[in-house]
Amino acid sequence: MSEVLLAIEGDIRVDPERLDRITDELADDLREINGLVITKPASAAGDAKSTAAVEIGQLLASGGALGTAAWVIRDVIYKFLDRTRATSITVKNGDREVTIVRPADKQVEDVVERLRDVLNDD
């Protein structure tokens, strides 16, 4: 069974307690996906002040459902990014990786304005 690393990146000023809390929230969200097992990496265990997990929240995902659950995982990550205001989540599998970035508020506003223009009945 392969393991995939999920790294939550946020504002560098985020406090360790909040990062730990939102990392646990993402873990709980991902555990709702059947066949997916979510754990914290061994390096994140113990005193958070002495680990790299202080700057970046990390989770390991494993299970037979990884490939087939890609769409659901993506949806969970997008909702998480929006809810927590984290900057991005990088998913790594060996030397392959993808970073899912939360759109900036300005980008969302621009899309809403363009959508209003498209939907306007002038």
PDB file of C-alpha atoms in Angstrom:
ATOM      1  CA  MET A   1       0.000   0.000   0.000  1.00  0.00           C
ATOM      2  CA  SER A   2       1.564   3.309  -1.050  1.00  0.00           C
ATOM      3  CA  GLU A   3       1.573   6.426   1.104  1.00  0.00           C
ATOM      4  CA  VAL A   4       1.033   9.966  -0.102  1.00  0.00           C
ATOM      5  CA  LEU A   5       2.199  13.001   1.875  1.00  0.00           C
ATOM      6  CA  LEU A   6      -0.145  15.984   2.210  1.00  0.00           C
ATOM      7  CA  ALA A   7       1.574  19.189   3.317  1.00  0.00           C
ATOM      8  CA  ILE A   8      -0.595  22.107   4.443  1.00  0.00           C
ATOM      9  CA  GLU A   9       1.008  25.459   3.844  1.00  0.00           C
ATOM     10  CA  GLY A  10      -0.256  28.693   5.288  1.00  0.00           C
ATOM     11  CA  ASP A  11       0.756  32.078   6.523  1.00  0.00           C
ATOM     12  CA  ILE A  12       4.173  31.785   8.157  1.00  0.00           C
ATOM     13  CA  ARG A  13       2.786  33.706  11.132  1.00  0.00           C
ATOM     14  CA  VAL A  14       0.264  30.951  11.932  1.00  0.00           C
ATOM     15  CA  ASP A  15       0.640  29.667  15.473  1.00  0.00           C
ATOM     16  CA  PRO A  16       1.514  25.986  16.009  1.00  0.00           C
ATOM     17  CA  GLU A  17      -1.706  25.238  17.920  1.00  0.00           C
ATOM     18  CA  ARG A  18      -3.887  26.537  15.066  1.00  0.00           C
ATOM     19  CA  LEU A  19      -1.834  24.655  12.477  1.00  0.00           C
ATOM     20  CA  ASP A  20      -2.189  21.460  14.505  1.00  0.00           C
ATOM     21  CA  ARG A  21      -5.951  22.046  14.833  1.00  0.00           C
ATOM     22  CA  ILE A  22      -6.518  22.646  11.108  1.00  0.00           C
ATOM     23  CA  THR A  23      -4.292  19.672  10.243  1.00  0.00           C
ATOM     24  CA  ASP A  24      -6.520  17.520  12.458  1.00  0.00           C
ATOM     25  CA  GLU A  25      -9.597  19.006  10.730  1.00  0.00           C
ATOM     26  CA  LEU A  26      -8.263  17.990   7.316  1.00  0.00           C
ATOM     27  CA  ALA A  27      -7.465  14.524   8.651  1.00  0.00           C
ATOM     28  CA  ASP A  28     -11.036  14.159   9.923  1.00  0.00           C
ATOM     29  CA  ASP A  29     -12.446  15.360   6.571  1.00  0.00           C
ATOM     30  CA  LEU A  30     -10.294  12.905   4.617  1.00  0.00           C
ATOM     31  CA  ARG A  31     -11.177  10.012   6.932  1.00  0.00           C
ATOM     32  CA  GLU A  32     -14.760  10.323   5.666  1.00  0.00           C
ATOM     33  CA  ILE A  33     -13.562   8.860   2.340  1.00  0.00           C
ATOM     34  CA  ASN A  34     -14.072   5.086   2.311  1.00  0.00           C
ATOM     35  CA  GLY A  35     -10.864   3.098   2.013  1.00  0.00           C
ATOM     36  CA  LEU A  36      -8.572   6.003   2.892  1.00  0.00           C
ATOM     37  CA  VAL A  37      -6.314   5.802   5.947  1.00  0.00           C
ATOM     38  CA  ILE A  38      -4.967   9.094   7.332  1.00  0.00           C
ATOM     39  CA  THR A  39      -2.112   9.341   9.852  1.00  0.00           C
ATOM     40  CA  LYS A  40       0.441  11.918  10.948  1.00  0.00           C
ATOM     41  CA  PRO A  41       4.037  11.280   9.848  1.00  0.00           C
ATOM     42  CA  ALA A  42       6.439  10.056  12.525  1.00  0.00           C
ATOM     43  CA  SER A  43       8.356  13.349  12.304  1.00  0.00           C
ATOM     44  CA  ALA A  44       5.217  15.228  13.364  1.00  0.00           C
ATOM     45  CA  ALA A  45       4.837  13.191  16.532  1.00  0.00           C
ATOM     46  CA  GLY A  46       6.140  14.468  19.821  1.00  0.00           C
ATOM     47  CA  ASP A  47       7.018  18.051  20.623  1.00  0.00           C
ATOM     48  CA  ALA A  48       5.667  20.190  17.766  1.00  0.00           C
ATOM     49  CA  LYS A  49       8.125  22.972  18.566  1.00  0.00           C
ATOM     50  CA  SER A  50      11.030  20.739  17.537  1.00  0.00           C
ATOM     51  CA  THR A  51       9.598  19.476  14.240  1.00  0.00           C
ATOM     52  CA  ALA A  52       9.092  20.801  10.749  1.00  0.00           C
ATOM     53  CA  ALA A  53       5.354  20.333  11.294  1.00  0.00           C
ATOM     54  CA  VAL A  54       5.327  23.709  13.070  1.00  0.00           C
ATOM     55  CA  GLU A  55       5.684  25.496   9.727  1.00  0.00           C
ATOM     56  CA  ILE A  56       3.819  22.961   7.618  1.00  0.00           C
ATOM     57  CA  GLY A  57       1.059  20.632   8.769  1.00  0.00           C
ATOM     58  CA  GLN A  58       1.620  17.131   7.407  1.00  0.00           C
ATOM     59  CA  LEU A  59      -0.527  14.057   6.946  1.00  0.00           C
ATOM     60  CA  LEU A  60       0.016  10.681   5.327  1.00  0.00           C
ATOM     61  CA  ALA A  61      -2.769   9.186   3.223  1.00  0.00           C
ATOM     62  CA  SER A  62      -2.783   5.533   2.247  1.00  0.00           C
ATOM     63  CA  GLY A  63      -5.222   2.931   1.078  1.00  0.00           C
ATOM     64  CA  GLY A  64      -6.468   1.215  -2.003  1.00  0.00           C
ATOM     65  CA  ALA A  65      -8.829   4.101  -2.719  1.00  0.00           C
ATOM     66  CA  LEU A  66      -6.160   6.731  -3.402  1.00  0.00           C
ATOM     67  CA  GLY A  67      -6.373   6.647  -7.193  1.00  0.00           C
ATOM     68  CA  THR A  68     -10.112   6.178  -7.433  1.00  0.00           C
ATOM     69  CA  ALA A  69     -10.833   8.832  -4.794  1.00  0.00           C
ATOM     70  CA  ALA A  70      -8.857  11.613  -6.514  1.00  0.00           C
ATOM     71  CA  TRP A  71     -11.974  13.702  -7.294  1.00  0.00           C
ATOM     72  CA  VAL A  72     -13.319  13.385  -3.772  1.00  0.00           C
ATOM     73  CA  ILE A  73      -9.912  14.195  -2.259  1.00  0.00           C
ATOM     74  CA  ARG A  74      -9.698  17.276  -4.477  1.00  0.00           C
ATOM     75  CA  ASP A  75     -13.148  18.448  -3.373  1.00  0.00           C
ATOM     76  CA  VAL A  76     -12.291  17.928   0.306  1.00  0.00           C
ATOM     77  CA  ILE A  77      -9.059  19.907  -0.134  1.00  0.00           C
ATOM     78  CA  TYR A  78     -10.804  22.819  -1.898  1.00  0.00           C
ATOM     79  CA  LYS A  79     -13.433  23.053   0.840  1.00  0.00           C
ATOM     80  CA  PHE A  80     -10.723  22.841   3.499  1.00  0.00           C
ATOM     81  CA  LEU A  81      -8.658  25.616   1.878  1.00  0.00           C
ATOM     82  CA  ASP A  82     -11.697  27.862   1.693  1.00  0.00           C
ATOM     83  CA  ARG A  83     -12.794  27.157   5.262  1.00  0.00           C
ATOM     84  CA  THR A  84      -9.407  27.497   6.961  1.00  0.00           C
ATOM     85  CA  ARG A  85      -7.822  30.132   4.725  1.00  0.00           C
ATOM     86  CA  ALA A  86      -4.716  27.953   4.375  1.00  0.00           C
ATOM     87  CA  THR A  87      -2.612  28.943   1.363  1.00  0.00           C
ATOM     88  CA  SER A  88      -2.151  25.576  -0.331  1.00  0.00           C
ATOM     89  CA  ILE A  89      -1.847  21.838   0.073  1.00  0.00           C
ATOM     90  CA  THR A  90       0.881  19.902  -1.707  1.00  0.00           C
ATOM     91  CA  VAL A  91       0.265  16.202  -2.352  1.00  0.00           C
ATOM     92  CA  LYS A  92       3.472  14.185  -2.878  1.00  0.00           C
ATOM     93  CA  ASN A  93       3.923  10.610  -4.022  1.00  0.00           C
ATOM     94  CA  GLY A  94       7.632   9.890  -4.356  1.00  0.00           C
ATOM     95  CA  ASP A  95       9.022  12.403  -6.846  1.00  0.00           C
ATOM     96  CA  ARG A  96       5.573  13.283  -8.208  1.00  0.00           C
ATOM     97  CA  GLU A  97       3.597  16.126  -6.655  1.00  0.00           C
ATOM     98  CA  VAL A  98       0.751  18.533  -7.211  1.00  0.00           C
ATOM     99  CA  THR A  99       0.003  21.732  -5.312  1.00  0.00           C
ATOM    100  CA  ILE A 100      -3.597  22.843  -4.896  1.00  0.00           C
ATOM    101  CA  VAL A 101      -3.723  26.573  -4.218  1.00  0.00           C
ATOM    102  CA  ARG A 102      -6.583  28.506  -2.649  1.00  0.00           C
ATOM    103  CA  PRO A 103      -7.543  31.332  -4.984  1.00  0.00           C
ATOM    104  CA  ALA A 104      -6.918  34.813  -3.628  1.00  0.00           C
ATOM    105  CA  ASP A 105      -9.947  36.867  -2.614  1.00  0.00           C
ATOM    106  CA  LYS A 106      -9.328  39.190  -5.575  1.00  0.00           C
ATOM    107  CA  GLN A 107      -9.412  36.239  -7.994  1.00  0.00           C
ATOM    108  CA  VAL A 108     -12.735  35.081  -6.579  1.00  0.00           C
ATOM    109  CA  GLU A 109     -14.160  38.608  -6.776  1.00  0.00           C
ATOM    110  CA  ASP A 110     -13.050  38.905 -10.416  1.00  0.00           C
ATOM    111  CA  VAL A 111     -14.740  35.616 -11.300  1.00  0.00           C
ATOM    112  CA  VAL A 112     -17.960  36.726  -9.569  1.00  0.00           C
ATOM    113  CA  GLU A 113     -17.922  40.020 -11.490  1.00  0.00           C
ATOM    114  CA  ARG A 114     -17.346  38.236 -14.797  1.00  0.00           C
ATOM    115  CA  LEU A 115     -20.095  35.775 -13.932  1.00  0.00           C
ATOM    116  CA  ARG A 116     -22.492  38.654 -13.224  1.00  0.00           C
ATOM    117  CA  ASP A 117     -21.664  40.126 -16.635  1.00  0.00           C
ATOM    118  CA  VAL A 118     -22.327  36.785 -18.335  1.00  0.00           C
ATOM    119  CA  LEU A 119     -25.609  36.229 -16.492  1.00  0.00           C
ATOM    120  CA  ASN A 120     -26.894  39.772 -16.939  1.00  0.00           C
ATOM    121  CA  ASP A 121     -29.934  39.977 -19.256  1.00  0.00           C
ATOM    122  CA  ASP A 122     -29.074  43.236 -21.052  1.00  0.00           C
TER     123      ASP A 122
END
